[in-house]
Amino acid sequence: MTWALLLTLAAADGGTSEVEALRARTEALEQRLLDLESRLQDAETQAGALDQRLEGRERLKVDVGGYLDFGFFAVQGNGAGVRRDLDRTEPQYGDILASWVLVGDPLSTAINSRGDSADLGDSRALTNDLVQSRGRPTFMVNALNLRLGAQLDDTWFLNALVDFLPRERAFTNSALGDLLDVKLASLRWQREFAWGALAVVLGKFDSLLGIEYRQQEAPSRLTVTPSLLCRYTCGRPVGLKARAELLDQKLEFALAVTNGSSAIERFPFSNETDFNLFKTVSARVAVRLPVKQGLELSMSGALGAQDRQVDDALMQWHFGAAARFEAGPLQAQAEFAMGRAPGKAAGGVDCAGAACLQYKGAYGLVGFRIAMYFVPYLRVDWREASMRSARDWAYVSNEVRGTLGVRFEPRSHLAVKAEYTLNRELTKFEFPNDVFTTSLVVSY
């Protein structure tokens, strides 16, 4: 019965005041009904939003892990891989003070998976000496690592990797000298298609160059220390990367646009925040063949404005080839790489406008698993390089290394490694700088 009908009946009885009262009550009831309908609609909306949030929380999967890397090392001499060329064995740098012409490699006396040198000695280009052993045998917490992974849904993934480093800083006498190294911080989208799979990564991510970058963390690295080429290929640049896998993962194409090169951060030819407008473009193509457990062959390269200078026309480049083979207990890999940062002269002085670098090198690594617990390995490195910055410093490196070691895995999540590296300079300048180092890695 509508309110109009009620009013008619009330008027028939002659009650005008009753009509008005009935009208007011009816209008109030209708308003309450509208309010209830509105509240019901709001409740349904909030319930739908809550369902979406709960569904998102159910899809979100967070994985936290990491490792502790503890070691002991001893290095011949003063622990450094370079010496001053006081006898002028490299006369091409006669315009530079003899004490700042350095022979050798400041990173050749690496003592852990991060590639930290036992001591940098007289090094000029690399000066952040975090170990400073001065040739003394030393126990060391190489890194306390924290890994964070989050699967947001079926296609979106977040990845972060951080090293906490107990170190002494040269510029402070306080105990608060420890360091924090954010190694990875990226967001990845990936999806499978009928033709294969595609992944796009944004942030700070792994390099595309070579093959060693895949196993550079202490638990996954077979050896204790990196190769001599790792400084050029194991860096984690900042930018955008895409990788496509085709033919049931037998063929891979990858392309990245980044602020700088894929050199490690402490190397003077790298940067995270770009110094110039022209970005660095790197690419890799890989073929995986079903030979035994697998044979992978790849080629990679990079081209971009030279790091840590502002001239966009000054281009640095890198090219390399790599192979990896696995068959039963045998695993082997090898790389070759070469590149150049041409630098720029200024005021009639070579490499004064921008530092110069040219390099080439290779390594081969073989490991053989025995009785599931032991993996003896052998690595041979070679690197020939020269660097110069005006009359401030110059490096001449022509070095070969032989590394013999063993990895012992007594149980899951635990690995003990020990190796001895013979460093030999192929220049006219020879000095003692062999390295014995160990690593105990506990993963969690």
CSV table of C-alpha atoms in Angstrom, one decimal:
chain,number,residue,atom,x,y,z
A,1,MET,CA,0.0,0.0,0.0
A,2,THR,CA,1.5,3.3,-1.0
A,3,TRP,CA,1.6,6.4,1.1
A,4,ALA,CA,-0.8,8.1,-1.4
A,5,LEU,CA,-3.5,5.5,-0.7
A,6,LEU,CA,-3.0,5.9,3.0
A,7,LEU,CA,-3.4,9.6,2.8
A,8,THR,CA,-6.7,9.1,0.9
A,9,LEU,CA,-8.1,6.8,3.5
A,10,ALA,CA,-7.0,9.2,6.3
A,11,ALA,CA,-8.7,12.2,4.5
A,12,ALA,CA,-11.9,10.2,4.2
A,13,ASP,CA,-12.0,10.0,8.0
A,14,GLY,CA,-11.5,13.8,8.1
A,15,GLY,CA,-8.2,13.7,10.0
A,16,THR,CA,-5.9,16.3,8.4
A,17,SER,CA,-3.4,16.1,11.2
A,18,GLU,CA,-3.4,12.4,11.1
A,19,VAL,CA,-2.7,12.6,7.3
A,20,GLU,CA,0.4,14.7,7.9
A,21,ALA,CA,1.7,12.4,10.6
A,22,LEU,CA,1.2,9.4,8.4
A,23,ARG,CA,3.0,11.1,5.5
A,24,ALA,CA,6.0,11.9,7.7
A,25,ARG,CA,6.2,8.3,9.0
A,26,THR,CA,6.0,6.9,5.5
A,27,GLU,CA,8.7,9.3,4.1
A,28,ALA,CA,10.9,8.3,7.1
A,29,LEU,CA,10.4,4.6,6.4
A,30,GLU,CA,11.3,5.1,2.7
A,31,GLN,CA,14.5,7.1,3.7
A,32,ARG,CA,15.5,4.3,6.1
A,33,LEU,CA,15.1,1.8,3.3
A,34,LEU,CA,17.3,3.8,1.0
A,35,ASP,CA,19.9,4.1,3.7
A,36,LEU,CA,19.9,0.4,4.3
A,37,GLU,CA,20.3,-0.3,0.6
A,38,SER,CA,23.2,2.1,0.5
A,39,ARG,CA,24.9,0.5,3.5
A,40,LEU,CA,24.4,-3.0,2.0
A,41,GLN,CA,26.0,-1.9,-1.2
A,42,ASP,CA,29.0,-0.4,0.7
A,43,ALA,CA,29.3,-3.6,2.7
A,44,GLU,CA,29.3,-5.7,-0.5
A,45,THR,CA,32.0,-3.4,-2.0
A,46,GLN,CA,34.2,-3.7,1.1
A,47,ALA,CA,33.7,-7.5,1.2
A,48,GLY,CA,34.9,-7.7,-2.4
A,49,ALA,CA,38.0,-5.6,-1.7
A,50,LEU,CA,38.7,-7.7,1.3
A,51,ASP,CA,38.4,-10.9,-0.8
A,52,GLN,CA,40.8,-9.4,-3.3
A,53,ARG,CA,43.3,-8.6,-0.5
A,54,LEU,CA,43.0,-12.0,1.0
A,55,GLU,CA,43.5,-13.6,-2.4
A,56,GLY,CA,46.6,-11.5,-3.0
A,57,ARG,CA,48.0,-12.5,0.4
A,58,GLU,CA,47.4,-16.1,-0.5
A,59,ARG,CA,49.3,-15.7,-3.8
A,60,LEU,CA,52.2,-13.8,-2.1
A,61,LYS,CA,55.1,-16.1,-1.3
A,62,VAL,CA,58.1,-14.7,0.6
A,63,ASP,CA,61.4,-16.6,0.7
A,64,VAL,CA,64.2,-15.5,3.1
A,65,GLY,CA,67.6,-17.0,3.1
A,66,GLY,CA,71.3,-16.3,2.8
A,67,TYR,CA,74.6,-17.6,4.0
A,68,LEU,CA,77.6,-17.0,6.3
A,69,ASP,CA,81.0,-17.1,4.7
A,70,PHE,CA,83.9,-17.5,7.1
A,71,GLY,CA,87.5,-18.0,6.1
A,72,PHE,CA,91.2,-18.0,6.8
A,73,PHE,CA,94.0,-16.9,4.4
A,74,ALA,CA,97.7,-16.4,4.1
A,75,VAL,CA,99.5,-14.5,1.2
A,76,GLN,CA,103.2,-14.3,0.3
A,77,GLY,CA,105.0,-11.0,0.5
A,78,ASN,CA,103.0,-8.0,1.7
A,79,GLY,CA,99.8,-9.4,0.5
A,80,ALA,CA,99.5,-7.2,-2.5
A,81,GLY,CA,99.5,-8.1,-6.2
A,82,VAL,CA,101.3,-5.0,-7.5
A,83,ARG,CA,104.8,-3.5,-7.0
A,84,ARG,CA,106.3,-0.2,-8.0
A,85,ASP,CA,108.3,-0.2,-11.2
A,86,LEU,CA,111.3,1.5,-9.7
A,87,ASP,CA,113.7,-0.1,-12.1
A,88,ARG,CA,111.8,1.2,-15.1
A,89,THR,CA,111.1,-2.2,-16.7
A,90,GLU,CA,108.2,-0.5,-18.6
A,91,PRO,CA,109.9,2.4,-20.4
A,92,GLN,CA,106.8,3.4,-22.4
A,93,TYR,CA,105.6,5.2,-19.2
A,94,GLY,CA,108.7,7.3,-18.8
A,95,ASP,CA,106.6,10.5,-18.4
A,96,ILE,CA,105.1,9.1,-15.2
A,97,LEU,CA,106.9,9.0,-11.8
A,98,ALA,CA,108.5,5.5,-11.5
A,99,SER,CA,106.9,5.0,-8.1
A,100,TRP,CA,103.4,5.3,-9.7
A,101,VAL,CA,104.0,2.8,-12.5
A,102,LEU,CA,102.7,-0.4,-11.1
A,103,VAL,CA,103.4,-3.9,-12.3
A,104,GLY,CA,101.0,-6.8,-11.5
A,105,ASP,CA,97.4,-7.0,-10.7
A,106,PRO,CA,95.8,-5.5,-7.5
A,107,LEU,CA,93.0,-8.1,-7.6
A,108,SER,CA,95.2,-11.1,-8.2
A,109,THR,CA,95.6,-11.8,-4.5
A,110,ALA,CA,91.8,-12.4,-3.9
A,111,ILE,CA,90.9,-14.3,-0.8
A,112,ASN,CA,87.2,-14.8,-1.0
A,113,SER,CA,84.2,-15.1,-3.3
A,114,ARG,CA,83.7,-11.4,-3.4
A,115,GLY,CA,87.2,-11.0,-4.8
A,116,ASP,CA,88.5,-8.9,-1.9
A,117,SER,CA,92.3,-8.6,-2.1
A,118,ALA,CA,94.5,-9.5,0.9
A,119,ASP,CA,96.0,-6.1,0.5
A,120,LEU,CA,96.0,-3.4,-2.2
A,121,GLY,CA,99.5,-2.2,-1.4
A,122,ASP,CA,100.7,0.6,-3.6
A,123,SER,CA,97.5,0.5,-5.8
A,124,ARG,CA,96.4,3.9,-7.1
A,125,ALA,CA,93.3,3.1,-9.2
A,126,LEU,CA,91.8,0.8,-6.5
A,127,THR,CA,92.3,2.4,-3.1
A,128,ASN,CA,89.4,1.1,-1.0
A,129,ASP,CA,91.5,-1.4,0.9
A,130,LEU,CA,89.1,-3.1,3.3
A,131,VAL,CA,91.3,-6.0,4.4
A,132,GLN,CA,94.8,-4.5,4.7
A,133,SER,CA,96.4,-7.8,5.9
A,134,ARG,CA,100.0,-6.5,5.2
A,135,GLY,CA,100.9,-10.1,4.5
A,136,ARG,CA,99.8,-11.4,7.8
A,137,PRO,CA,97.6,-14.6,8.1
A,138,THR,CA,94.1,-13.6,9.0
A,139,PHE,CA,90.8,-15.1,10.0
A,140,MET,CA,87.9,-13.3,8.4
A,141,VAL,CA,84.1,-13.1,8.2
A,142,ASN,CA,84.0,-12.7,4.4
A,143,ALA,CA,80.2,-11.9,4.4
A,144,LEU,CA,77.0,-12.4,6.2
A,145,ASN,CA,74.5,-12.6,3.3
A,146,LEU,CA,70.8,-12.0,3.3
A,147,ARG,CA,68.5,-13.0,0.4
A,148,LEU,CA,64.9,-11.9,0.0
A,149,GLY,CA,62.6,-13.3,-2.7
A,150,ALA,CA,58.9,-12.5,-3.1
A,151,GLN,CA,56.5,-14.0,-5.6
A,152,LEU,CA,53.7,-11.5,-6.0
A,153,ASP,CA,51.7,-13.7,-8.3
A,154,ASP,CA,52.3,-16.1,-11.1
A,155,THR,CA,54.2,-13.5,-13.2
A,156,TRP,CA,55.8,-10.9,-10.9
A,157,PHE,CA,58.8,-11.6,-8.7
A,158,LEU,CA,61.0,-9.4,-6.4
A,159,ASN,CA,64.6,-10.3,-5.7
A,160,ALA,CA,67.1,-8.7,-3.3
A,161,LEU,CA,70.5,-9.7,-2.1
A,162,VAL,CA,72.6,-7.9,0.6
A,163,ASP,CA,76.0,-8.5,2.1
A,164,PHE,CA,76.9,-7.4,5.6
A,165,LEU,CA,80.7,-7.0,5.8
A,166,PRO,CA,82.6,-6.8,9.1
A,167,ARG,CA,85.5,-4.5,8.0
A,168,GLU,CA,87.7,-1.8,9.4
A,169,ARG,CA,87.5,1.6,7.7
A,170,ALA,CA,90.7,3.6,7.2
A,171,PHE,CA,88.9,6.8,8.0
A,172,THR,CA,87.5,5.9,11.4
A,173,ASN,CA,88.8,4.6,14.7
A,174,SER,CA,85.4,3.6,15.9
A,175,ALA,CA,84.0,0.1,16.0
A,176,LEU,CA,81.2,1.2,13.6
A,177,GLY,CA,83.2,0.5,10.4
A,178,ASP,CA,81.1,-2.3,9.0
A,179,LEU,CA,79.8,-2.1,5.5
A,180,LEU,CA,76.6,-2.9,3.7
A,181,ASP,CA,76.6,-4.0,0.0
A,182,VAL,CA,73.3,-4.1,-1.8
A,183,LYS,CA,74.1,-6.6,-4.6
A,184,LEU,CA,70.7,-7.2,-6.2
A,185,ALA,CA,67.5,-5.2,-6.1
A,186,SER,CA,65.2,-6.1,-9.0
A,187,LEU,CA,61.6,-6.7,-10.0
A,188,ARG,CA,61.0,-9.4,-12.6
A,189,TRP,CA,58.1,-10.2,-14.9
A,190,GLN,CA,58.1,-13.5,-16.6
A,191,ARG,CA,55.6,-15.5,-18.6
A,192,GLU,CA,55.6,-18.6,-20.8
A,193,PHE,CA,54.2,-18.6,-24.3
A,194,ALA,CA,53.6,-21.2,-27.0
A,195,TRP,CA,57.0,-20.2,-28.6
A,196,GLY,CA,59.0,-20.2,-25.4
A,197,ALA,CA,59.5,-17.9,-22.3
A,198,LEU,CA,60.1,-14.2,-21.8
A,199,ALA,CA,61.4,-12.4,-18.7
A,200,VAL,CA,61.8,-8.7,-18.2
A,201,VAL,CA,63.8,-7.4,-15.2
A,202,LEU,CA,64.0,-3.8,-13.9
A,203,GLY,CA,66.5,-2.6,-11.2
A,204,LYS,CA,69.9,-3.8,-10.2
A,205,PHE,CA,70.4,-7.3,-11.7
A,206,ASP,CA,73.0,-9.9,-12.8
A,207,SER,CA,75.2,-9.2,-15.8
A,208,LEU,CA,74.6,-10.7,-19.3
A,209,LEU,CA,78.4,-11.1,-20.0
A,210,GLY,CA,80.2,-14.4,-19.9
A,211,ILE,CA,79.0,-17.3,-17.6
A,212,GLU,CA,80.8,-16.8,-14.3
A,213,TYR,CA,78.2,-14.3,-13.0
A,214,ARG,CA,75.7,-17.1,-12.5
A,215,GLN,CA,77.7,-18.8,-9.7
A,216,GLN,CA,79.6,-16.0,-8.0
A,217,GLU,CA,78.0,-16.3,-4.6
A,218,ALA,CA,79.9,-18.4,-2.1
A,219,PRO,CA,77.5,-21.3,-1.8
A,220,SER,CA,77.2,-21.8,-5.6
A,221,ARG,CA,80.7,-20.9,-6.6
A,222,LEU,CA,82.9,-24.1,-6.9
A,223,THR,CA,86.1,-22.2,-6.1
A,224,VAL,CA,86.8,-19.8,-3.2
A,225,THR,CA,87.9,-16.9,-5.4
A,226,PRO,CA,86.8,-15.5,-8.8
A,227,SER,CA,88.7,-15.6,-12.0
A,228,LEU,CA,90.8,-12.7,-13.3
A,229,LEU,CA,88.1,-11.9,-15.8
A,230,CYS,CA,85.3,-11.6,-13.2
A,231,ARG,CA,86.0,-7.9,-12.7
A,232,TYR,CA,84.7,-7.2,-16.2
A,233,THR,CA,81.7,-9.6,-16.2
A,234,CYS,CA,80.5,-10.1,-12.6
A,235,GLY,CA,79.2,-6.6,-11.9
A,236,ARG,CA,75.5,-5.9,-11.3
A,237,PRO,CA,74.4,-2.9,-13.4
A,238,VAL,CA,71.3,-0.8,-13.0
A,239,GLY,CA,68.7,-0.7,-15.8
A,240,LEU,CA,66.4,-2.8,-17.8
A,241,LYS,CA,66.9,-6.4,-19.1
A,242,ALA,CA,65.0,-8.8,-21.2
A,243,ARG,CA,65.7,-12.5,-21.8
A,244,ALA,CA,63.9,-14.9,-24.2
A,245,GLU,CA,64.2,-18.7,-24.2
A,246,LEU,CA,63.2,-20.7,-27.3
A,247,LEU,CA,63.1,-24.3,-28.6
A,248,ASP,CA,62.6,-25.8,-25.1
A,249,GLN,CA,65.3,-23.6,-23.6
A,250,LYS,CA,67.9,-24.7,-26.1
A,251,LEU,CA,68.3,-21.2,-27.5
A,252,GLU,CA,68.5,-17.9,-25.5
A,253,PHE,CA,68.6,-14.3,-26.5
A,254,ALA,CA,69.2,-11.5,-23.9
A,255,LEU,CA,69.4,-7.7,-24.1
A,256,ALA,CA,70.0,-5.1,-21.5
A,257,VAL,CA,70.2,-1.3,-21.3
A,258,THR,CA,72.0,0.0,-18.3
A,259,ASN,CA,73.6,3.0,-16.7
A,260,GLY,CA,77.1,1.6,-17.0
A,261,SER,CA,79.2,-1.5,-17.8
A,262,SER,CA,79.1,-4.9,-16.1
A,263,ALA,CA,82.4,-4.4,-14.3
A,264,ILE,CA,82.4,-4.9,-10.6
A,265,GLU,CA,81.8,-1.8,-8.5
A,266,ARG,CA,85.2,-1.3,-7.0
A,267,PHE,CA,86.8,-1.4,-10.5
A,268,PRO,CA,87.4,2.2,-11.8
A,269,PHE,CA,85.6,1.5,-15.1
A,270,SER,CA,82.1,1.1,-13.7
A,271,ASN,CA,79.3,3.2,-12.3
A,272,GLU,CA,75.8,2.7,-11.0
A,273,THR,CA,74.6,6.3,-11.5
A,274,ASP,CA,75.3,7.3,-15.0
A,275,PHE,CA,77.8,10.1,-15.8
A,276,ASN,CA,76.5,10.5,-19.4
A,277,LEU,CA,73.4,10.4,-21.6
A,278,PHE,CA,74.4,7.4,-23.7
A,279,LYS,CA,73.5,4.2,-22.0
A,280,THR,CA,75.4,0.9,-22.2
A,281,VAL,CA,73.8,-1.9,-24.3
A,282,SER,CA,74.8,-5.5,-23.6
A,283,ALA,CA,73.6,-8.7,-25.3
A,284,ARG,CA,74.1,-12.4,-25.1
A,285,VAL,CA,73.2,-15.4,-27.3
A,286,ALA,CA,73.5,-18.9,-26.0
A,287,VAL,CA,72.9,-22.4,-27.4
A,288,ARG,CA,72.4,-25.4,-25.1
A,289,LEU,CA,73.0,-28.8,-26.6
A,290,PRO,CA,71.9,-32.1,-25.1
A,291,VAL,CA,75.4,-33.6,-24.9
A,292,LYS,CA,75.7,-35.8,-21.8
A,293,GLN,CA,74.0,-33.6,-19.1
A,294,GLY,CA,74.5,-30.4,-21.1
A,295,LEU,CA,76.8,-28.3,-23.2
A,296,GLU,CA,76.3,-24.5,-23.3
A,297,LEU,CA,78.0,-22.2,-25.8
A,298,SER,CA,77.5,-18.5,-25.6
A,299,MET,CA,78.8,-15.2,-27.0
A,300,SER,CA,78.2,-11.8,-25.3
A,301,GLY,CA,79.2,-8.2,-25.7
A,302,ALA,CA,78.6,-4.6,-24.5
A,303,LEU,CA,78.9,-1.2,-26.0
A,304,GLY,CA,78.4,2.2,-24.3
A,305,ALA,CA,79.8,5.5,-23.3
A,306,GLN,CA,82.9,5.0,-21.2
A,307,ASP,CA,82.1,4.9,-17.5
A,308,ARG,CA,82.9,7.7,-15.1
A,309,GLN,CA,83.3,10.5,-17.7
A,310,VAL,CA,80.9,12.8,-19.4
A,311,ASP,CA,81.7,12.5,-23.1
A,312,ASP,CA,79.0,10.5,-24.9
A,313,ALA,CA,81.1,10.1,-28.0
A,314,LEU,CA,83.8,8.2,-26.0
A,315,MET,CA,82.8,4.5,-26.3
A,316,GLN,CA,84.0,1.5,-24.4
A,317,TRP,CA,83.4,-2.0,-25.6
A,318,HIS,CA,83.6,-5.6,-24.4
A,319,PHE,CA,83.4,-9.0,-26.3
A,320,GLY,CA,83.6,-12.5,-24.9
A,321,ALA,CA,82.8,-16.2,-25.5
A,322,ALA,CA,82.1,-18.9,-22.9
A,323,ALA,CA,81.4,-22.6,-22.7
A,324,ARG,CA,80.1,-24.9,-19.9
A,325,PHE,CA,80.0,-28.7,-20.0
A,326,GLU,CA,78.6,-31.2,-17.5
A,327,ALA,CA,78.8,-35.0,-17.7
A,328,GLY,CA,78.2,-37.1,-14.6
A,329,PRO,CA,80.7,-36.1,-11.9
A,330,LEU,CA,82.6,-33.8,-14.4
A,331,GLN,CA,82.0,-30.1,-14.7
A,332,ALA,CA,84.0,-27.7,-16.8
A,333,GLN,CA,83.8,-24.1,-18.0
A,334,ALA,CA,86.0,-21.7,-19.9
A,335,GLU,CA,85.8,-18.0,-21.0
A,336,PHE,CA,87.7,-15.6,-23.2
A,337,ALA,CA,87.1,-11.9,-23.1
A,338,MET,CA,88.6,-8.7,-24.5
A,339,GLY,CA,87.7,-5.0,-24.4
A,340,ARG,CA,88.8,-1.4,-24.4
A,341,ALA,CA,88.0,1.9,-22.8
A,342,PRO,CA,90.0,4.3,-25.1
A,343,GLY,CA,90.2,7.2,-22.8
A,344,LYS,CA,91.0,10.7,-24.0
A,345,ALA,CA,94.1,12.9,-24.1
A,346,ALA,CA,94.1,16.4,-22.7
A,347,GLY,CA,96.8,19.1,-22.6
A,348,GLY,CA,99.1,16.9,-24.7
A,349,VAL,CA,99.0,14.1,-22.0
A,350,ASP,CA,97.6,10.7,-22.9
A,351,CYS,CA,94.6,9.6,-20.9
A,352,ALA,CA,94.3,12.9,-19.0
A,353,GLY,CA,90.8,13.7,-20.2
A,354,ALA,CA,89.6,10.2,-19.3
A,355,ALA,CA,91.5,7.2,-18.1
A,356,CYS,CA,92.5,4.4,-20.6
A,357,LEU,CA,92.1,0.7,-20.4
A,358,GLN,CA,92.6,-2.3,-22.7
A,359,TYR,CA,92.5,-5.9,-21.7
A,360,LYS,CA,92.2,-9.5,-22.9
A,361,GLY,CA,92.2,-12.7,-20.9
A,362,ALA,CA,90.9,-16.2,-20.5
A,363,TYR,CA,90.4,-19.0,-17.9
A,364,GLY,CA,89.5,-22.6,-17.8
A,365,LEU,CA,88.0,-24.4,-14.8
A,366,VAL,CA,87.6,-28.2,-14.2
A,367,GLY,CA,86.0,-30.0,-11.2
A,368,PHE,CA,85.4,-33.6,-10.6
A,369,ARG,CA,83.0,-34.9,-7.9
A,370,ILE,CA,84.3,-37.9,-5.8
A,371,ALA,CA,81.9,-40.0,-3.6
A,372,MET,CA,79.3,-37.1,-3.5
A,373,TYR,CA,81.3,-35.2,-0.9
A,374,PHE,CA,84.6,-34.1,-2.5
A,375,VAL,CA,85.1,-31.9,-5.6
A,376,PRO,CA,88.8,-31.3,-6.4
A,377,TYR,CA,89.2,-28.5,-9.0
A,378,LEU,CA,91.8,-26.8,-11.1
A,379,ARG,CA,91.7,-23.4,-12.7
A,380,VAL,CA,94.1,-21.6,-15.0
A,381,ASP,CA,93.8,-17.9,-15.5
A,382,TRP,CA,95.6,-15.5,-17.9
A,383,ARG,CA,95.1,-11.7,-18.2
A,384,GLU,CA,97.0,-9.1,-20.1
A,385,ALA,CA,96.0,-5.5,-19.5
A,386,SER,CA,97.2,-1.9,-19.2
A,387,MET,CA,95.6,1.1,-17.6
A,388,ARG,CA,96.6,4.7,-17.4
A,389,SER,CA,95.3,8.0,-15.9
A,390,ALA,CA,97.3,11.0,-17.2
A,391,ARG,CA,100.6,11.1,-15.2
A,392,ASP,CA,98.9,10.0,-12.0
A,393,TRP,CA,99.3,6.3,-12.4
A,394,ALA,CA,99.7,3.4,-14.9
A,395,TYR,CA,99.3,-0.4,-14.5
A,396,VAL,CA,101.0,-3.1,-16.6
A,397,SER,CA,99.6,-6.6,-16.1
A,398,ASN,CA,100.6,-9.8,-17.9
A,399,GLU,CA,99.9,-12.6,-15.5
A,400,VAL,CA,99.1,-16.3,-15.4
A,401,ARG,CA,97.6,-18.0,-12.3
A,402,GLY,CA,97.2,-21.6,-11.4
A,403,THR,CA,94.6,-22.5,-8.7
A,404,LEU,CA,94.3,-26.0,-7.2
A,405,GLY,CA,91.6,-26.6,-4.6
A,406,VAL,CA,89.0,-28.9,-3.1
A,407,ARG,CA,85.4,-28.4,-2.1
A,408,PHE,CA,84.1,-30.7,0.7
A,409,GLU,CA,80.3,-30.9,1.4
A,410,PRO,CA,79.8,-33.0,4.6
A,411,ARG,CA,76.1,-32.2,4.7
A,412,SER,CA,73.5,-30.1,3.0
A,413,HIS,CA,73.8,-26.3,3.6
A,414,LEU,CA,77.5,-26.7,4.5
A,415,ALA,CA,80.5,-26.4,2.3
A,416,VAL,CA,84.2,-26.2,3.2
A,417,LYS,CA,86.7,-25.0,0.5
A,418,ALA,CA,90.5,-24.6,0.4
A,419,GLU,CA,92.7,-23.6,-2.5
A,420,TYR,CA,96.2,-22.5,-3.3
A,421,THR,CA,96.9,-20.0,-6.1
A,422,LEU,CA,100.3,-19.6,-7.8
A,423,ASN,CA,100.6,-16.1,-9.2
A,424,ARG,CA,103.2,-15.6,-11.9
A,425,GLU,CA,104.0,-12.3,-13.7
A,426,LEU,CA,105.0,-12.7,-17.3
A,427,THR,CA,106.6,-9.2,-17.4
A,428,LYS,CA,110.3,-8.6,-16.5
A,429,PHE,CA,109.2,-8.0,-12.9
A,430,GLU,CA,108.5,-11.0,-10.7
A,431,PHE,CA,107.7,-11.0,-7.0
A,432,PRO,CA,106.1,-13.4,-4.4
A,433,ASN,CA,102.4,-13.2,-4.1
A,434,ASP,CA,100.9,-16.7,-4.0
A,435,VAL,CA,97.7,-17.1,-2.0
A,436,PHE,CA,96.4,-19.8,0.3
A,437,THR,CA,92.8,-19.3,1.3
A,438,THR,CA,89.8,-21.2,2.8
A,439,SER,CA,86.1,-20.7,3.1
A,440,LEU,CA,83.4,-22.3,5.3
A,441,VAL,CA,80.0,-21.5,3.9
A,442,VAL,CA,76.8,-22.2,5.9
A,443,SER,CA,73.6,-21.6,3.9
A,444,TYR,CA,70.2,-21.0,5.5
